[in-house]
mmCIF file of C-alpha atoms in Angstrom:
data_model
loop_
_atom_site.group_PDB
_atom_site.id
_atom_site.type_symbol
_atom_site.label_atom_id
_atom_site.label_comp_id
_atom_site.label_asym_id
_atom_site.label_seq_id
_atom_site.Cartn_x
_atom_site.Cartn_y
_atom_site.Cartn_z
ATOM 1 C CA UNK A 1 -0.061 -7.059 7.157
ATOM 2 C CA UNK A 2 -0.235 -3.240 6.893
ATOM 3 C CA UNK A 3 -3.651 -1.385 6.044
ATOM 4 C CA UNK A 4 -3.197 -1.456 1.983
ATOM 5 C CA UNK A 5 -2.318 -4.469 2.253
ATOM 6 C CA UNK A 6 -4.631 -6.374 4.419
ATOM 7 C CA UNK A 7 -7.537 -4.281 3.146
ATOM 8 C CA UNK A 8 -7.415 -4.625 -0.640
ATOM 9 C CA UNK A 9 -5.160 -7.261 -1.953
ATOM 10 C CA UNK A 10 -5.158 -10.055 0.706
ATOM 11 C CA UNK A 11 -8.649 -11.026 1.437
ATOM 12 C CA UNK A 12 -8.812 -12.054 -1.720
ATOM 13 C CA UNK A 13 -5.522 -14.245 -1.671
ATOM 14 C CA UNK A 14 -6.898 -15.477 1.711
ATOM 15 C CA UNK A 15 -9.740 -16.416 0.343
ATOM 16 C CA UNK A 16 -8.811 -18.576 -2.814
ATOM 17 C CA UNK A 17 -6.050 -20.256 -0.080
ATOM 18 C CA UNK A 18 -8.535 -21.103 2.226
ATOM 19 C CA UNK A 19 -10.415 -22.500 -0.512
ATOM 20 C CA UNK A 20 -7.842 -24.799 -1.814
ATOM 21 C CA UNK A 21 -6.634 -26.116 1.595
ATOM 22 C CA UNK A 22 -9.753 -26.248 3.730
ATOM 23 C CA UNK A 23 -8.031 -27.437 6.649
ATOM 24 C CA UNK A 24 -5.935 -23.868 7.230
ATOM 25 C CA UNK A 25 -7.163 -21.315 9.914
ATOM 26 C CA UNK A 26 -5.284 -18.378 8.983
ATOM 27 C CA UNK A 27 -5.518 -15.173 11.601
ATOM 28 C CA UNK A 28 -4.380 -11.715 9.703
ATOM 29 C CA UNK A 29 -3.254 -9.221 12.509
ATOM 30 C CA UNK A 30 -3.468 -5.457 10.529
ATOM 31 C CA UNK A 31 -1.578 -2.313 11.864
ATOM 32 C CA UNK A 32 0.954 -0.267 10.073
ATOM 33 C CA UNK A 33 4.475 -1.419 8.363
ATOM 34 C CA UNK A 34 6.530 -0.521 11.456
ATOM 35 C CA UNK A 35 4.232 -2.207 14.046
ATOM 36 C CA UNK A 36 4.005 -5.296 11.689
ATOM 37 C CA UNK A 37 8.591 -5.002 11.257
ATOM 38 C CA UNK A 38 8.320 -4.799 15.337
ATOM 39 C CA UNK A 39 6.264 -7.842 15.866
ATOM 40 C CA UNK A 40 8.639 -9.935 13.490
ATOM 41 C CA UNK A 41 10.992 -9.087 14.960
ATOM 42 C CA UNK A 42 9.956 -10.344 18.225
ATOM 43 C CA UNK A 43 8.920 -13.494 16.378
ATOM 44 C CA UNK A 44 5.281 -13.244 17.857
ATOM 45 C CA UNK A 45 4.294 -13.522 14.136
ATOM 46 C CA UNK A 46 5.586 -15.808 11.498
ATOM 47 C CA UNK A 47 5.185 -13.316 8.198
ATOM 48 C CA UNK A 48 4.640 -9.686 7.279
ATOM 49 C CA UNK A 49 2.994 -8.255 4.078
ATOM 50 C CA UNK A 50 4.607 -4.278 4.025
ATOM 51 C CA UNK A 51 4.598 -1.559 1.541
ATOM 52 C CA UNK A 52 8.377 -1.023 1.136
ATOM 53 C CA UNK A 53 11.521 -2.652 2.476
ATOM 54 C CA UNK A 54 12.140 -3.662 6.049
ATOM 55 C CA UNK A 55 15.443 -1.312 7.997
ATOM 56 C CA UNK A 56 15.552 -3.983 10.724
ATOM 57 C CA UNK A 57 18.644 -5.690 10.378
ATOM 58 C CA UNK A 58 17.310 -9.102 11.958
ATOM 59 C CA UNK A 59 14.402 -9.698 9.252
ATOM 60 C CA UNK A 60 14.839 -10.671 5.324
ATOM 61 C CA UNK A 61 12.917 -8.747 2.996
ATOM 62 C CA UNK A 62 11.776 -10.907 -0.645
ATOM 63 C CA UNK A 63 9.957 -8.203 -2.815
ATOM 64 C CA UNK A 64 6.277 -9.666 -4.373
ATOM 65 C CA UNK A 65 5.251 -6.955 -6.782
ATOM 66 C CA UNK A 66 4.966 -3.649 -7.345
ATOM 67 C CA UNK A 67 2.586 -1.349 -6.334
ATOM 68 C CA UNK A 68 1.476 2.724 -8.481
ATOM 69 C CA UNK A 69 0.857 5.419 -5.741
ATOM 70 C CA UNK A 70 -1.154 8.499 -7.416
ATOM 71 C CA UNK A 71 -2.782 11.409 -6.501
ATOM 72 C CA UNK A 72 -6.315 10.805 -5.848
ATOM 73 C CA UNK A 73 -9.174 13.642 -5.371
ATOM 74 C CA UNK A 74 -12.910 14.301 -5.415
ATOM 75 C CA UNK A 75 -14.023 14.972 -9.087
ATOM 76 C CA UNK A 76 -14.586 18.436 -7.929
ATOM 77 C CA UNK A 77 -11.472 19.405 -6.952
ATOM 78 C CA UNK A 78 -8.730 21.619 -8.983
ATOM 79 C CA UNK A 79 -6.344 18.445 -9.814
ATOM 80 C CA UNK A 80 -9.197 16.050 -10.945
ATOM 81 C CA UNK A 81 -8.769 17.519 -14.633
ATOM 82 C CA UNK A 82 -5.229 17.358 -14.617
ATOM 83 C CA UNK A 83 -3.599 14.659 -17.024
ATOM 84 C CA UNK A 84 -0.440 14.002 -14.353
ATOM 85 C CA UNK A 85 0.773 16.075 -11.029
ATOM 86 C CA UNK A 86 4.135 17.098 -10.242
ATOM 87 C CA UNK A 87 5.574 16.682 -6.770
ATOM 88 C CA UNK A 88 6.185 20.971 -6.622
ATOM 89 C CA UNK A 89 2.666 21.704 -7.624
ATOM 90 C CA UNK A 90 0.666 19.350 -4.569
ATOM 91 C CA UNK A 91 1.937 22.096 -2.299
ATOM 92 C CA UNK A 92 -0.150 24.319 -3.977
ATOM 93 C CA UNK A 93 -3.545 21.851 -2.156
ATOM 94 C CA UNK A 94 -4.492 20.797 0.876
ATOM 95 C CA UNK A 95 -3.510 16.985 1.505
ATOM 96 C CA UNK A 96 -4.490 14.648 3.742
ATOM 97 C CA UNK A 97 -1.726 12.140 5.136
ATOM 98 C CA UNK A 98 -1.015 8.780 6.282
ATOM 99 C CA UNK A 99 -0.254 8.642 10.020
ATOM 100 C CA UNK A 100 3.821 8.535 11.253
ATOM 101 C CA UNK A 101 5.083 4.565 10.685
ATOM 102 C CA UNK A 102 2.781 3.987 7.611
ATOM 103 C CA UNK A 103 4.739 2.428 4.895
ATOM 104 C CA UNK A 104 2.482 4.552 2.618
ATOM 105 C CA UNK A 105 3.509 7.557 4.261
ATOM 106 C CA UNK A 106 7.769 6.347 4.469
ATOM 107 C CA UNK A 107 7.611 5.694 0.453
ATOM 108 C CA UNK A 108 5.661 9.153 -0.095
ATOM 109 C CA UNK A 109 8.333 11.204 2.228
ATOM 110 C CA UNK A 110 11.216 9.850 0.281
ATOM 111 C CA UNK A 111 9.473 10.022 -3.182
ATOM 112 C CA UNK A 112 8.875 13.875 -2.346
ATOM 113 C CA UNK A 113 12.645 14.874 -0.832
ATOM 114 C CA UNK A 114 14.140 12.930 -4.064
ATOM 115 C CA UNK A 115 12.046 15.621 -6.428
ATOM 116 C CA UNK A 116 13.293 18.614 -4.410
ATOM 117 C CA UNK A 117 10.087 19.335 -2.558
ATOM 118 C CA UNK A 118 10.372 18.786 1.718
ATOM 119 C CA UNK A 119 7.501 16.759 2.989
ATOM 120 C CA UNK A 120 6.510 19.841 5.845
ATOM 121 C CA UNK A 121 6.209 22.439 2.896
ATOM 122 C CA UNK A 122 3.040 20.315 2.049
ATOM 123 C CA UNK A 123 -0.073 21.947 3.455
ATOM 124 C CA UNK A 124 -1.464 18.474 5.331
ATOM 125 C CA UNK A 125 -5.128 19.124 7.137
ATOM 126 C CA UNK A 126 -5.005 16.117 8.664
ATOM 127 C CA UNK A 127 -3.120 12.362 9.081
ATOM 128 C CA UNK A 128 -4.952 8.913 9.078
ATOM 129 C CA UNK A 129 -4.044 5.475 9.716
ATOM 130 C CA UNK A 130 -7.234 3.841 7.764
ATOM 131 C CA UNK A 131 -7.460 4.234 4.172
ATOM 132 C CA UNK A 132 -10.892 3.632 4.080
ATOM 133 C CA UNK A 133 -11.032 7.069 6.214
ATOM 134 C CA UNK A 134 -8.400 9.027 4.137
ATOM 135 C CA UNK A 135 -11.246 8.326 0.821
ATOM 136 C CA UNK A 136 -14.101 9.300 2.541
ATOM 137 C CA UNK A 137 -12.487 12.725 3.768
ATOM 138 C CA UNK A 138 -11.185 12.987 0.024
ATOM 139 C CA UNK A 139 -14.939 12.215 -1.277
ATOM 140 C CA UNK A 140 -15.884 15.255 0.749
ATOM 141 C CA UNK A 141 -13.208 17.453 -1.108
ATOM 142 C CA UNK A 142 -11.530 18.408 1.631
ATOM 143 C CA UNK A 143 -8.055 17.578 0.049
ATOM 144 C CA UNK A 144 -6.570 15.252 -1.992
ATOM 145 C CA UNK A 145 -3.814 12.083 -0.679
ATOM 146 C CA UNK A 146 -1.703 9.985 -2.723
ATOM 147 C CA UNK A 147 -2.927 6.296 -2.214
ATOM 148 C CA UNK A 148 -1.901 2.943 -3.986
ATOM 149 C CA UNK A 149 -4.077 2.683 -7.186
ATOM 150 C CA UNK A 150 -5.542 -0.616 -5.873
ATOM 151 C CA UNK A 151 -7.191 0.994 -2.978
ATOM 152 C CA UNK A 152 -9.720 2.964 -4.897
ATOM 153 C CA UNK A 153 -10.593 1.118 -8.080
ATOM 154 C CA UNK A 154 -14.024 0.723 -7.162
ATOM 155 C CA UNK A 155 -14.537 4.435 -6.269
ATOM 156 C CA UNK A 156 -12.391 5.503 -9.752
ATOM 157 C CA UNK A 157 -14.832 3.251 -11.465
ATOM 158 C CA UNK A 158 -18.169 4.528 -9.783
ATOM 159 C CA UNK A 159 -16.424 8.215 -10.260
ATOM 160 C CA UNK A 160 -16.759 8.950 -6.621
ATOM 161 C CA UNK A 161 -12.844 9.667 -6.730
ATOM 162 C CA UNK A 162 -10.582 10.683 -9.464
ATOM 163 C CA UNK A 163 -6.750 9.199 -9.434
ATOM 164 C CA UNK A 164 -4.195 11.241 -11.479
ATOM 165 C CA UNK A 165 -0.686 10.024 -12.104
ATOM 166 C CA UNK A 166 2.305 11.946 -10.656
ATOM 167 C CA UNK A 167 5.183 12.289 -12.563
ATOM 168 C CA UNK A 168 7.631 11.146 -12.766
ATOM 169 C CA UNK A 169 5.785 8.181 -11.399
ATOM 170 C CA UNK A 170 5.338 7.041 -7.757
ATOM 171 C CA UNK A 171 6.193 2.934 -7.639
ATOM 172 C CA UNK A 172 7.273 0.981 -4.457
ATOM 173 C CA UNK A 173 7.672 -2.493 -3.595
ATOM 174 C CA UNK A 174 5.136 -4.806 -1.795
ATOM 175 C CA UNK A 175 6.795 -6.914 -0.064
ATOM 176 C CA UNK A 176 6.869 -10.251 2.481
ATOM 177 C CA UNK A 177 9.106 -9.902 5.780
ATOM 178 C CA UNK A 178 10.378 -12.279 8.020
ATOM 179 C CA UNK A 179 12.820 -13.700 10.936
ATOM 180 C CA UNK A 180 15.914 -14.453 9.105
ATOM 181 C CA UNK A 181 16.726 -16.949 11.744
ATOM 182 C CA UNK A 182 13.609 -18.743 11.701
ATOM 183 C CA UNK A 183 12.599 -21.611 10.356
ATOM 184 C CA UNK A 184 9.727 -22.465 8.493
ATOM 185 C CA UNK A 185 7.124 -24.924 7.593
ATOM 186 C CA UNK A 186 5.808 -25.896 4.353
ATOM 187 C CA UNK A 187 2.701 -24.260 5.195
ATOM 188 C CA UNK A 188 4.064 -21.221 5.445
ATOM 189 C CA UNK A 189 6.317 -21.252 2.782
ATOM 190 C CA UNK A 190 3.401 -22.417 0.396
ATOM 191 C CA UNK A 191 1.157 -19.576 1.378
ATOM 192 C CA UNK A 192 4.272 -16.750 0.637
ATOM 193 C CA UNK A 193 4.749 -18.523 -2.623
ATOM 194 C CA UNK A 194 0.643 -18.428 -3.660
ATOM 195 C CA UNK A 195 0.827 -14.639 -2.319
ATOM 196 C CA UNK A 196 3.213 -13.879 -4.462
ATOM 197 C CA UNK A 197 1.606 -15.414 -7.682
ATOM 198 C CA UNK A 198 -1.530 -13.893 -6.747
ATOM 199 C CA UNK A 199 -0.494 -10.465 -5.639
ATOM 200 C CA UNK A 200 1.615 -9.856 -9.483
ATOM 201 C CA UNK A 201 -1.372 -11.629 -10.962
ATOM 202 C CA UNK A 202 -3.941 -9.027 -8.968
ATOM 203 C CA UNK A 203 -1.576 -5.997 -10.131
ATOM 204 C CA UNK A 204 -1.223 -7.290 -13.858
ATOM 205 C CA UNK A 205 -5.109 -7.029 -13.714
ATOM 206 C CA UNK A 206 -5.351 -3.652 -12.721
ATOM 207 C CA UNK A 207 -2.759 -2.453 -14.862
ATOM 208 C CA UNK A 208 -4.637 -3.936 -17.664
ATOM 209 C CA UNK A 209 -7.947 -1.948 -16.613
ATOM 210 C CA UNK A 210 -6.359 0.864 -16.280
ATOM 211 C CA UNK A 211 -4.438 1.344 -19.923
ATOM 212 C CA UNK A 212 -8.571 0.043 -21.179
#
């Protein structure tokens, strides 16, 4: 799965799935959405969890929910009292990036050449492949990133971070990749169909908080 991913939405479905079927050992190989498309691909792995759709022409692509992106900054920092953020005006801030390959970073690159404003005109102090990393360098107030809103509910809620909506609005797809040649078992079938129920139901929650 890549970072988001595999960091804050499947332990959880890993957990309750492991719970209802005792017997499973499942093993969760993290790195970003273009290492995890390569390594279907070569059919080392069975599944994929990536932030976006898969380009390779040899894997299928079923969409499980969809995911917010927003800007997301220390409470000191200029945008924290802004009410939304256009693409034009994050050039105006330092920004910290996901690394080349993310997912994250693919959706992000597009989102920004759609509304007119080229990815290099933003002023980008550094690139990181953990999220984890990208919010404690935020934290500091060195600059702000544009992360799923998932990823930092707990800091939103202890105010450690602030997460402002851009507009229009960031959205992308989370989706489940695989070998379109390949057969599967039940198992595996089973555990993309609980994912799936799990991930919308895990979104529809935090879409709730947030209008609260």
């Amino acid at each position: 799965a890549s970072t988001t991913i595999a960091e804050y939405l499947l332990p959880q479905v890993l957990g309750e799935f492991k719970a209802r079927f005792p017997g499973v050992a499942p093993r969760l190989l993290v790195a970003n959405s273009e290492a995890v498309q390569a390594r279907i691909a070569e059919r080392t792995l069975d599944l994929g969890f990536i932030e976006g759709d898969s380009h390779l022409p040899s894997l299928a692509t079923d969409v499980c929910c969809d995911d917010e992106l927003q800007v997301v900054c220390a409470p000191t920092h200029p945008l924290a009292k802004a009410n939304a953020v256009t693409p034009k005006s994050l050039t105006e801030h330092a920004y910290i990036s996901r690394e080349p390959g993310s997912g994250t970073r693919e959706v992000i690159d597009h989102y920004l050449q759609k509304a007119g404003v080229p990815p290099d005109s933003l002023q980008v102090v550094m690139e990181l492949g953990s999220p984890e990393a990208i919010k404690g360098l935020v934290a500091t107030g060195l600059g702000f990133a544009i992360m799923s809103r998932a990823s930092v509910s707990k800091e939103t809620r202890l105010r450690q971070l602030v997460r402002i909506p851009l507009t229009p609005p960031l959205t992308r797809h989370l989706s489940v990749v695989y070998a379109k040649e390949r057969f599967h078992s039940l198992l595996v079938n089973g555990f993309v169909q609980f994912a799936k129920e799990r991930f919308a139901a895990m979104q529809d929650r935090e879409a709730a908080g947030a209008e609260a």
